[in-house]
Every structure is written in structure tokens, then in C-alpha cells.
Coordinates of C-alpha atoms in Angstrom, one line a residue:
A1 CA -10.5 -24.2 38.5
A2 CA -11.0 -27.9 39.0
M3 CA -14.5 -28.9 39.9
M4 CA -14.4 -31.9 42.2
M5 CA -17.0 -34.6 42.2
P6 CA -17.7 -36.2 45.6
S7 CA -17.5 -39.9 45.6
V8 CA -20.8 -41.7 45.9
N9 CA -19.6 -45.3 45.8
D10 CA -21.0 -46.1 49.2
D11 CA -23.8 -48.2 48.0
D12 CA -24.1 -50.6 51.0
P13 CA -26.4 -53.5 50.2
E14 CA -28.3 -52.8 53.5
P15 CA -27.8 -49.1 54.3
I16 CA -28.9 -47.8 57.7
G17 CA -31.1 -44.8 57.7
G18 CA -31.5 -44.5 53.9
A19 CA -34.7 -44.7 52.0
Y20 CA -35.1 -46.7 48.8
R21 CA -38.1 -47.1 46.6
G22 CA -37.8 -49.3 43.6
A23 CA -37.0 -52.8 42.1
T24 CA -34.9 -55.3 44.0
K25 CA -33.5 -58.7 43.4
N26 CA -32.3 -61.1 46.0
G27 CA -32.7 -58.4 48.6
L28 CA -30.5 -55.9 46.7
R29 CA -31.5 -52.8 44.8
H30 CA -31.7 -54.0 41.2
G31 CA -33.5 -52.4 38.3
V32 CA -34.9 -48.9 38.4
G33 CA -35.3 -47.2 41.7
E34 CA -34.9 -44.0 43.8
Y35 CA -32.7 -43.8 46.9
V36 CA -32.1 -41.0 49.4
Y37 CA -28.9 -41.5 51.3
A38 CA -28.8 -41.5 55.1
N39 CA -26.8 -38.3 55.2
K40 CA -29.5 -36.6 53.1
Y41 CA -26.7 -35.0 50.9
F42 CA -27.2 -37.4 48.0
S43 CA -30.2 -38.7 46.3
Y44 CA -30.2 -41.0 43.2
K45 CA -32.8 -42.1 40.8
G46 CA -32.0 -44.5 38.0
D47 CA -30.6 -47.9 37.2
W48 CA -29.2 -50.3 39.8
M49 CA -27.4 -53.6 39.6
K50 CA -26.7 -55.8 42.6
G51 CA -27.1 -52.9 45.0
L52 CA -24.9 -50.5 43.0
K53 CA -25.7 -47.6 40.7
H54 CA -25.1 -49.0 37.3
G55 CA -26.4 -47.8 34.0
K56 CA -28.1 -44.4 33.6
G57 CA -29.3 -42.2 36.4
K58 CA -29.5 -38.8 38.0
L59 CA -27.6 -37.9 41.1
T60 CA -28.6 -34.8 43.1
M61 CA -26.3 -33.3 45.7
G62 CA -27.0 -31.1 48.7
D63 CA -25.1 -28.2 47.2
G64 CA -27.5 -28.0 44.4
S65 CA -25.3 -29.6 41.8
V66 CA -26.6 -32.4 39.6
Y67 CA -25.1 -35.2 37.6
E68 CA -27.1 -37.0 35.0
G69 CA -25.6 -39.7 32.8
E70 CA -23.8 -43.0 33.0
F71 CA -22.7 -44.9 36.1
A72 CA -20.6 -48.0 36.4
L73 CA -20.4 -50.2 39.6
G74 CA -21.4 -47.3 41.8
E75 CA -19.2 -44.6 40.3
I76 CA -19.9 -41.8 37.9
D77 CA -18.3 -43.3 34.8
G78 CA -19.0 -42.8 31.1
W79 CA -20.8 -40.0 29.4
G80 CA -22.8 -37.4 31.3
T81 CA -23.6 -33.9 32.3
R82 CA -22.8 -32.1 35.5
T83 CA -24.3 -28.7 36.4
W84 CA -23.5 -26.4 39.4
P85 CA -25.6 -23.7 41.1
S86 CA -23.1 -21.1 39.8
G87 CA -24.3 -21.7 36.3
A88 CA -21.2 -23.7 35.3
S89 CA -21.7 -27.0 33.5
Y90 CA -19.7 -29.9 32.0
S91 CA -20.9 -32.4 29.4
G92 CA -18.6 -35.2 28.3
Q93 CA -16.7 -38.1 29.6
F94 CA -16.2 -39.0 33.3
Y95 CA -14.0 -41.6 35.0
Q96 CA -14.4 -42.5 38.6
G97 CA -16.3 -39.3 39.4
E98 CA -13.9 -36.9 37.6
M99 CA -13.9 -35.1 34.3
N100 CA -11.7 -37.3 32.1
G101 CA -11.6 -37.6 28.3
T102 CA -13.3 -35.2 26.0
G103 CA -16.0 -32.8 27.0
T104 CA -17.3 -29.2 27.0
L105 CA -17.0 -27.0 30.1
V106 CA -19.0 -23.8 30.4
S107 CA -17.8 -21.4 33.2
P108 CA -20.1 -19.0 35.0
D109 CA -18.7 -16.0 33.1
G110 CA -19.6 -17.7 29.8
T111 CA -16.1 -19.0 28.9
H112 CA -16.7 -22.1 26.7
F113 CA -14.0 -24.9 26.5
E114 CA -14.1 -27.9 24.2
G115 CA -11.4 -30.4 24.4
E116 CA -9.6 -33.0 26.6
F117 CA -9.6 -33.3 30.3
A118 CA -7.7 -35.3 32.9
S119 CA -8.4 -35.4 36.7
N120 CA -10.9 -32.5 36.4
M121 CA -8.4 -30.3 34.6
K122 CA -8.0 -29.1 31.0
H123 CA -5.2 -31.3 29.7
G124 CA -4.4 -32.0 26.1
R125 CA -5.8 -30.4 23.0
G126 CA -8.6 -27.9 23.3
R127 CA -10.4 -24.8 22.1
E128 CA -11.5 -22.1 24.5
M129 CA -13.8 -19.2 23.7
S130 CA -13.6 -16.6 26.5
A131 CA -16.3 -14.2 27.5
D132 CA -14.3 -11.3 26.1
G133 CA -14.6 -12.8 22.6
S134 CA -11.0 -14.2 22.4
V135 CA -10.4 -17.7 21.2
F136 CA -7.5 -20.0 22.2
E137 CA -6.8 -23.2 20.4
G138 CA -3.8 -25.4 21.3
E139 CA -2.3 -27.6 24.0
Y140 CA -3.0 -27.5 27.8
E141 CA -1.3 -29.0 30.7
H142 CA -2.9 -29.0 34.2
N143 CA -5.3 -26.2 33.2
K144 CA -2.5 -24.1 31.7
R145 CA -1.9 -23.2 28.1
V146 CA 1.5 -24.5 26.9
D147 CA 1.4 -24.0 23.1
G148 CA -1.1 -22.7 20.6
S149 CA -2.9 -19.7 19.0
L150 CA -4.9 -17.0 20.7
T151 CA -7.2 -14.8 18.6
A152 CA -8.4 -11.7 20.4
A153 CA -11.8 -10.1 19.9
D154 CA -10.2 -7.3 17.8
G155 CA -8.7 -9.9 15.4
S156 CA -5.1 -9.8 16.7
V157 CA -3.5 -13.3 16.7
Y158 CA -0.7 -14.8 18.9
T159 CA 0.8 -18.1 17.9
G160 CA 3.6 -19.6 20.0
E161 CA 4.7 -20.9 23.4
W162 CA 3.1 -20.4 26.8
V163 CA 4.2 -20.9 30.4
E164 CA 1.8 -20.8 33.3
G165 CA -0.8 -19.3 31.1
E166 CA 1.5 -16.4 29.9
K167 CA 3.0 -15.9 26.5
Q168 CA 6.6 -17.0 27.0
G169 CA 9.3 -18.4 24.8
R170 CA 9.1 -18.0 21.0
G171 CA 6.0 -16.6 19.5
R172 CA 4.5 -14.2 16.9
Q173 CA 1.7 -11.8 17.3
D174 CA -0.1 -10.1 14.5
F175 CA -2.0 -7.0 15.8
A176 CA -5.3 -5.7 14.5
D177 CA -3.7 -2.5 13.3
G178 CA -1.4 -4.4 10.9
S179 CA 1.7 -4.3 13.0
S180 CA 3.4 -7.6 14.1
Y181 CA 6.1 -8.9 16.5
E182 CA 8.0 -12.1 16.2
G183 CA 10.6 -13.2 18.7
S184 CA 11.1 -13.9 22.4
W185 CA 8.5 -13.3 25.1
V186 CA 8.5 -13.3 28.9
Q187 CA 5.3 -13.0 30.9
S188 CA 3.4 -11.9 27.8
K189 CA 5.8 -9.0 27.0
F190 CA 8.4 -8.6 24.3
H191 CA 11.7 -9.6 25.9
G192 CA 14.9 -10.7 24.3
P193 CA 15.7 -10.7 20.6
G194 CA 12.7 -9.9 18.3
R195 CA 11.5 -8.1 15.3
F196 CA 8.6 -5.6 15.4
V197 CA 7.1 -4.2 12.3
I198 CA 4.6 -1.3 12.3
R199 CA 2.5 -0.4 9.4
A200 CA 3.2 3.0 7.9
D201 CA 2.8 5.0 4.7
A202 CA 0.0 3.0 3.2
G203 CA 1.6 -0.4 2.8
E204 CA 5.2 0.4 3.7
S205 CA 6.5 -0.4 7.2
L206 CA 8.9 0.7 9.9
A207 CA 10.8 -2.2 11.6
Y208 CA 12.9 -2.7 14.7
D209 CA 14.9 -5.9 14.8
G210 CA 16.9 -6.1 18.0
E211 CA 16.8 -6.6 21.8
W212 CA 13.8 -5.9 23.9
E213 CA 13.3 -5.6 27.7
D214 CA 10.0 -5.7 29.5
G215 CA 8.1 -4.8 26.3
R216 CA 10.3 -1.9 25.2
P217 CA 13.1 -1.8 22.6
L218 CA 16.6 -1.2 24.0
Q219 CA 17.8 0.9 21.2
V220 CA 15.6 3.3 19.3
A221 CA 16.5 6.1 16.9
A222 CA 16.2 9.6 18.3
S223 CA 17.8 11.9 15.7
M224 CA 19.4 11.9 12.3
V225 CA 22.9 13.2 11.2
F226 CA 24.1 13.9 7.7
D227 CA 27.3 12.0 7.0
G228 CA 28.1 13.8 3.7
V229 CA 28.5 13.1 0.1
V230 CA 29.6 9.6 -0.6
G231 CA 33.0 9.6 -2.2
A232 CA 33.7 13.2 -1.3
P233 CA 37.0 14.1 0.6
A234 CA 36.5 13.9 4.3
A235 CA 37.8 17.4 5.0
A236 CA 35.6 19.1 2.4
V237 CA 32.4 17.5 1.2
E238 CA 32.2 20.0 -1.7
P239 CA 34.3 23.1 -2.4
A240 CA 32.7 26.5 -1.8
P241 CA 31.6 28.4 -4.9
G242 CA 34.4 29.8 -6.9
Q243 CA 37.1 27.8 -5.0
P244 CA 39.1 25.1 -6.6
P245 CA 39.3 21.8 -4.8
A246 CA 42.4 21.3 -2.6
L247 CA 45.1 19.1 -4.0
P248 CA 46.9 16.5 -1.9
T249 CA 50.5 17.4 -1.1
A250 CA 53.3 14.9 -1.5
P251 CA 55.7 14.2 1.5
S252 CA 58.9 16.1 1.4
F253 CA 62.3 14.3 1.1
K254 CA 64.5 17.4 1.1
G255 CA 67.9 16.8 2.6
K256 CA 67.6 13.0 2.8
S257 CA 67.3 10.1 0.5
K258 CA 64.0 8.5 -0.1
K259 CA 65.4 5.3 1.3
D260 CA 66.3 7.0 4.7
A261 CA 63.2 9.2 4.8
K262 CA 60.4 8.0 7.0
A263 CA 56.9 8.3 5.8
P264 CA 54.9 10.7 7.8
P265 CA 52.4 9.2 10.2
P266 CA 48.9 8.7 8.8
E267 CA 46.7 11.6 9.6
E268 CA 43.4 11.1 11.4
P269 CA 40.5 12.0 9.1
A270 CA 39.4 15.5 9.9
E271 CA 35.8 16.2 10.7
P272 CA 34.5 18.6 8.0
S273 CA 33.7 22.0 9.5
E274 CA 31.0 22.4 6.9
K275 CA 29.3 19.7 4.9
R276 CA 28.3 21.7 1.8
V277 CA 26.5 20.0 -1.0
T278 CA 26.6 21.5 -4.5
I279 CA 23.8 20.6 -6.9
V280 CA 23.0 21.5 -10.5
P281 CA 19.4 21.9 -11.7
G282 CA 18.5 19.1 -14.0
G283 CA 21.7 17.1 -13.0
A284 CA 22.2 14.1 -10.8
L285 CA 22.0 14.6 -7.1
P286 CA 25.3 13.6 -5.5
P287 CA 25.0 10.3 -3.5
L288 CA 24.2 11.4 0.1
A289 CA 24.6 9.4 3.3
L290 CA 22.6 9.8 6.5
T291 CA 22.6 7.9 9.8
C292 CA 19.9 7.6 12.5
L293 CA 21.3 7.9 16.0
D294 CA 20.0 6.7 19.4
E295 CA 19.9 8.9 22.5
A296 CA 23.5 8.0 23.3
G297 CA 24.6 9.1 19.9
D298 CA 25.3 5.6 18.6
P299 CA 24.0 4.4 15.2
A300 CA 20.5 2.9 15.6
A301 CA 21.3 -0.1 13.5
S302 CA 18.3 -2.1 14.7
E303 CA 15.8 0.1 12.9
S304 CA 14.8 0.2 9.2
G305 CA 12.2 1.7 7.1
R306 CA 12.1 5.4 8.0
L307 CA 11.0 7.6 5.2
V308 CA 13.3 10.6 4.8
H309 CA 12.5 13.5 2.5
V310 CA 15.3 15.7 1.2
L311 CA 14.1 19.3 0.8
L312 CA 15.9 22.4 -0.6
R313 CA 15.1 25.3 1.7
R314 CA 15.8 28.8 0.5
Y315 CA 16.1 31.7 3.0
E316 CA 16.1 35.4 2.7
V317 CA 19.3 36.3 4.4
P318 CA 19.1 39.6 6.4
A319 CA 21.5 42.4 5.6
E320 CA 24.6 42.6 7.8
P321 CA 24.6 45.3 10.5
A322 CA 26.4 48.5 9.5
A323 CA 29.1 48.0 12.1
A324 CA 30.1 44.6 10.7
V325 CA 30.2 46.0 7.2
A326 CA 32.3 48.9 8.2
E327 CA 34.7 46.7 10.1
K328 CA 35.1 44.4 7.1
K329 CA 35.9 47.5 4.9
G330 CA 38.1 49.5 7.3
G331 CA 39.6 46.9 9.5
K332 CA 41.4 48.3 12.6
R333 CA 41.1 51.9 11.2
A334 CA 37.4 51.7 11.7
G335 CA 37.7 51.0 15.4
K336 CA 35.2 53.7 16.5
V337 CA 32.6 52.2 14.2
A338 CA 33.3 48.7 15.2
E339 CA 32.8 49.6 18.9
L340 CA 29.1 50.5 18.2
P341 CA 26.6 48.2 20.0
A342 CA 25.9 45.1 18.0
A343 CA 22.4 44.9 16.5
P344 CA 20.3 42.0 17.5
A345 CA 20.6 39.0 15.2
V346 CA 17.8 38.5 12.7
A347 CA 16.9 34.9 11.8
P348 CA 16.8 34.2 8.1
E349 CA 13.3 33.9 6.7
L350 CA 12.3 30.8 4.9
V351 CA 10.9 31.8 1.5
E352 CA 10.9 28.6 -0.5
E353 CA 10.9 24.8 0.1
V354 CA 11.3 22.4 -2.8
F355 CA 11.1 18.6 -2.6
I356 CA 14.3 17.0 -4.1
A357 CA 14.2 13.3 -3.3
S358 CA 13.3 10.7 -0.7
G359 CA 14.5 7.3 0.5
R360 CA 14.1 4.7 3.3
T361 CA 16.6 3.8 5.9
E362 CA 18.1 0.3 6.2
G363 CA 19.8 -0.7 9.4
G364 CA 19.7 2.9 10.6
R365 CA 21.4 4.3 7.5
L366 CA 20.2 6.0 4.3
L367 CA 22.2 6.0 1.1
L368 CA 20.4 8.2 -1.3
E369 CA 21.6 7.9 -4.9
D370 CA 20.2 7.9 -8.5
A371 CA 18.1 11.0 -7.8
V372 CA 17.7 13.9 -10.2
V373 CA 17.6 17.6 -9.2
P374 CA 14.6 19.5 -10.4
L375 CA 15.4 21.6 -13.4
D376 CA 13.5 24.8 -12.4
L377 CA 15.7 25.7 -9.3
R378 CA 17.1 29.2 -9.2
P379 CA 20.8 29.5 -8.6
S380 CA 21.9 30.6 -5.1
T381 CA 23.4 34.0 -4.7
S382 CA 25.2 33.5 -1.4
D383 CA 26.6 30.7 0.8
K384 CA 23.9 31.2 3.4
E385 CA 20.9 31.3 1.1
C386 CA 20.2 27.6 0.7
E387 CA 20.4 24.3 2.6
L388 CA 19.4 20.7 2.1
A389 CA 17.1 19.6 4.9
F390 CA 16.6 16.0 5.8
V391 CA 13.2 15.4 7.3
D392 CA 11.7 12.3 8.9
A393 CA 8.4 12.0 6.9
T394 CA 7.4 8.6 8.2
A395 CA 3.6 8.6 8.6
L396 CA 2.7 6.0 11.2
E397 CA -0.9 4.9 11.1
D398 CA -2.9 4.9 14.3
G399 CA -2.4 1.7 16.2
E400 CA -2.3 0.1 19.6
I401 CA 1.5 -0.3 19.6
T402 CA 3.6 2.8 19.9
V403 CA 7.0 1.5 20.9
L404 CA 8.9 3.4 18.2
P405 CA 9.1 7.2 18.0
P406 CA 6.8 8.6 15.3
A407 CA 9.2 11.2 14.1
L408 CA 12.9 12.0 14.5
Q409 CA 14.7 15.3 14.8
G410 CA 15.9 16.3 11.4
T411 CA 19.2 17.7 10.2
A412 CA 20.4 20.0 7.4
S413 CA 23.5 20.8 5.3
P414 CA 24.6 24.0 3.5
C415 CA 23.8 23.8 -0.2
T416 CA 24.9 25.7 -3.2
V417 CA 22.7 25.7 -6.3
L418 CA 24.7 26.4 -9.5
E419 CA 23.5 27.7 -12.8
P420 CA 21.8 25.1 -14.9
P421 CA 23.9 23.9 -17.9
P422 CA 23.2 25.9 -21.1
A423 CA 20.6 24.4 -23.4
P424 CA 22.1 22.6 -26.4
P425 CA 22.1 24.7 -29.6
A426 CA 19.3 24.0 -32.1
A427 CA 20.3 21.7 -34.9
A428 CA 21.4 23.7 -38.0
E429 CA 19.2 23.4 -41.1
D430 CA 20.7 20.9 -43.5
E431 CA 22.2 23.0 -46.3
G432 CA 21.9 20.2 -48.8
A433 CA 18.2 19.8 -48.3
P434 CA 16.2 21.4 -51.2
S435 CA 14.2 24.5 -50.3
E436 CA 10.5 24.9 -50.9
E437 CA 11.2 27.4 -53.7
Q438 CA 13.1 24.7 -55.6
F439 CA 9.9 22.7 -55.8
E440 CA 7.8 25.6 -57.2

């Protein structure tokens, strides 16, 4: 707040009711003297010239505040120090009784400002050290920050624009936990386009680059979906074991010439009912695609850097109930058996989990390629025994900013593990090479 200086340029050559003790010249206060004003509010001790305070002196006011420094033609003007009963103080330049120029202002709470002043306000370049340990260095206008850098006590740093003392406009903040935000601000909150990076996985990072509102991202990932094997037919990601891949059928022109025949309308790509992936121990993992979705089910393209682990999970599949087996064998003839009460379903038991590969998302999408399947995997014995699980393994480090979800709901795909390829035959011994007996 501005600290006003009452004007004391009322040095009448012959004041009524005041008391002066000191040097005079030609009937005027001139030289060194002490004067108590008629209103008893002011008292001054110092240099005089032709009846006016001029030079160096000390002015004491009735509210307990004191100014000691330079005067010119009756006004506080030049270098000096002003103290207040609250504990506040200012040392620096004055002009016509007000803080003007460069100086140091210490507030009652311990805030320490060094910089430029105009009309009793911080105005221009300055450096302010607050009682909470934060430090601001930059530009002020009418006591308000307009541009500069704020370093908090915990080491976080904001550099950018300010409006009415709030972070507003373009700016960047580096937080003490290693995360950072760069973009648009409104009233000290992330608002508008911006990029937020949070430290994760010992040096890696998770990033959101998109729109913000009132400090929160407008689109965050909530789940993952497996898109399939890249380059595989849309209707069947991978044929089931023992089944040949389906061949495309050519359009029929029976009963008409090819010229008159109309091409069949393009078919909409069918959603695969089962996205099965077939892997071979020791072989290359098929290129796999995965997408992160937001709560509305749309691709979360603003997010990058999630660490996804691909795991092979093997289950012990429970035996089918007797009624179901009998129905499969006897069909309708086994009606009496089929009408038996169904046994409660038994969940498969996870018996093995093997790490296969990992990758990081980019723009909400993961394309995993150039990975090798471990050689020591056992072949699967049924279609329900194995699956590929996609797990969000992003390990966010503890920090003050938690605007992004720490872990997404995973997804899985049926998987078939084939027999590993046979080992190459051992190289035959060179028949032309001499035996050891020939050298004896």
C-alpha cells in the first residue's frame, strides 16, 4: 500500500504559535535550528535556509513516523529514510514528500522490496523478497506485477506475464517436483492452450499438451483399447489355431457382361469379434496398436508418455460342466441331461504372467513394433488359456501437481502361443577333414 507523506512546506517566515530555537539571518531561520510547529504535529531539527528547511534534517510527526534525510526549499526531497510505528521503513529517493526514484521498502511483515518507485508506489524494475521466502524480480506498474519471474520458497519458478498481481497471459512454471507447465494463464491458473509435463519413471515424463480450463485439463485419458495387429485384416486380426486365413471373394458377373455389371457397394469394415494375437517363442512380436481414450470414448490425443507393459497371462481354464459336455456330444438327444441346473461359472485362475515388451504412447496412441517374444514360453493348449494384457505401468513420482490420472484401466486380447521353431540341425562333420587317427 502507498505510504503517504504529509506536506510540511508551510515554513512561514514569521509563524504564529510555533517555537524555534536556532540560528537566524535577517530575521529568518537560517543555519541549524529546531522548530516545533504550532499544530504540535510536526517538529523539525536540522538545516534551514531563508526560513525554509533546506539541507539535512530530521522531521518527526505526531503519528510516530520519522523522516531523516535531505530537504529542498521546505520539501522532503533527495535521499532519506522514513520509518513508521508499524515497523515499516523506506530508504531511498524522495521527491516533494513522496517516494520517487530508487529505494528499499521494508513492510511490517518482513517483505523487502528493492527497486523503483513513483508517487509512493512500486513502479518500474524491482526485486521483492516476501516473508514466505518467495522472490519476485521484474516489472511493476502502480504497485502491481506486470512481467517477471517469481521463485517460491520451495524452488519452483514462474516466468511470464502478470495482470493485477496475478499470473495471467503467457508464462512458464517449473515446479519443485520436476514437473512444468508452459502456456496460457488466467488468474494464476492454467487456462487455455498449454503443455504440462510431469516427471515419471526416473527421468521419463508424462505430458499433456492441449486445452485447460480453471486449472484442469479438458481431455484426459481414462482407459486403453487394443486396436489390433497392424496390417492384419480388420475382420480377423489373426486366424484361430488350425484354421486357414479367409480368402477374399471376387465379385460375380454371372449372367451379365463385365461392362454392364455394377461393382458391389464397398462394405463397411467389420469390427472384429475377437482380436486374437498369435505369437511364436523366439520370433518377432507382431506390430500392435493401442489407443488411450477419454471418458467420452474419444482418443485422448493430447496426452503422451504413458508407459505400457505388454504381459502374457496364462490361466488354468476350469473343466466344462458335465451338462455342457453332454449337450455338445449328444445334441438334442441329450435333452434330459441338458435340462440339468447349470453349475456356477468358475473364473479362470491366473497361473503365470510373463513380461513381453513395453512402449510409450505418443499423442494418445502406442505402436509397439520391433519387439522379440521370449524363447522360453510354453505353447498354449486351448483358445482360452492365454491372453496379452496391456497394463499402464506409468510410475508418477510424488509431486504437488496431480492433474493427470496416475494409472489407466488396462485392456487385454486373446493370444495363442505356437510351438517354437525347431532348432537348426547340427553342422555335419566335414568328411574331407583328416581324422585324428590319420595323424598317428
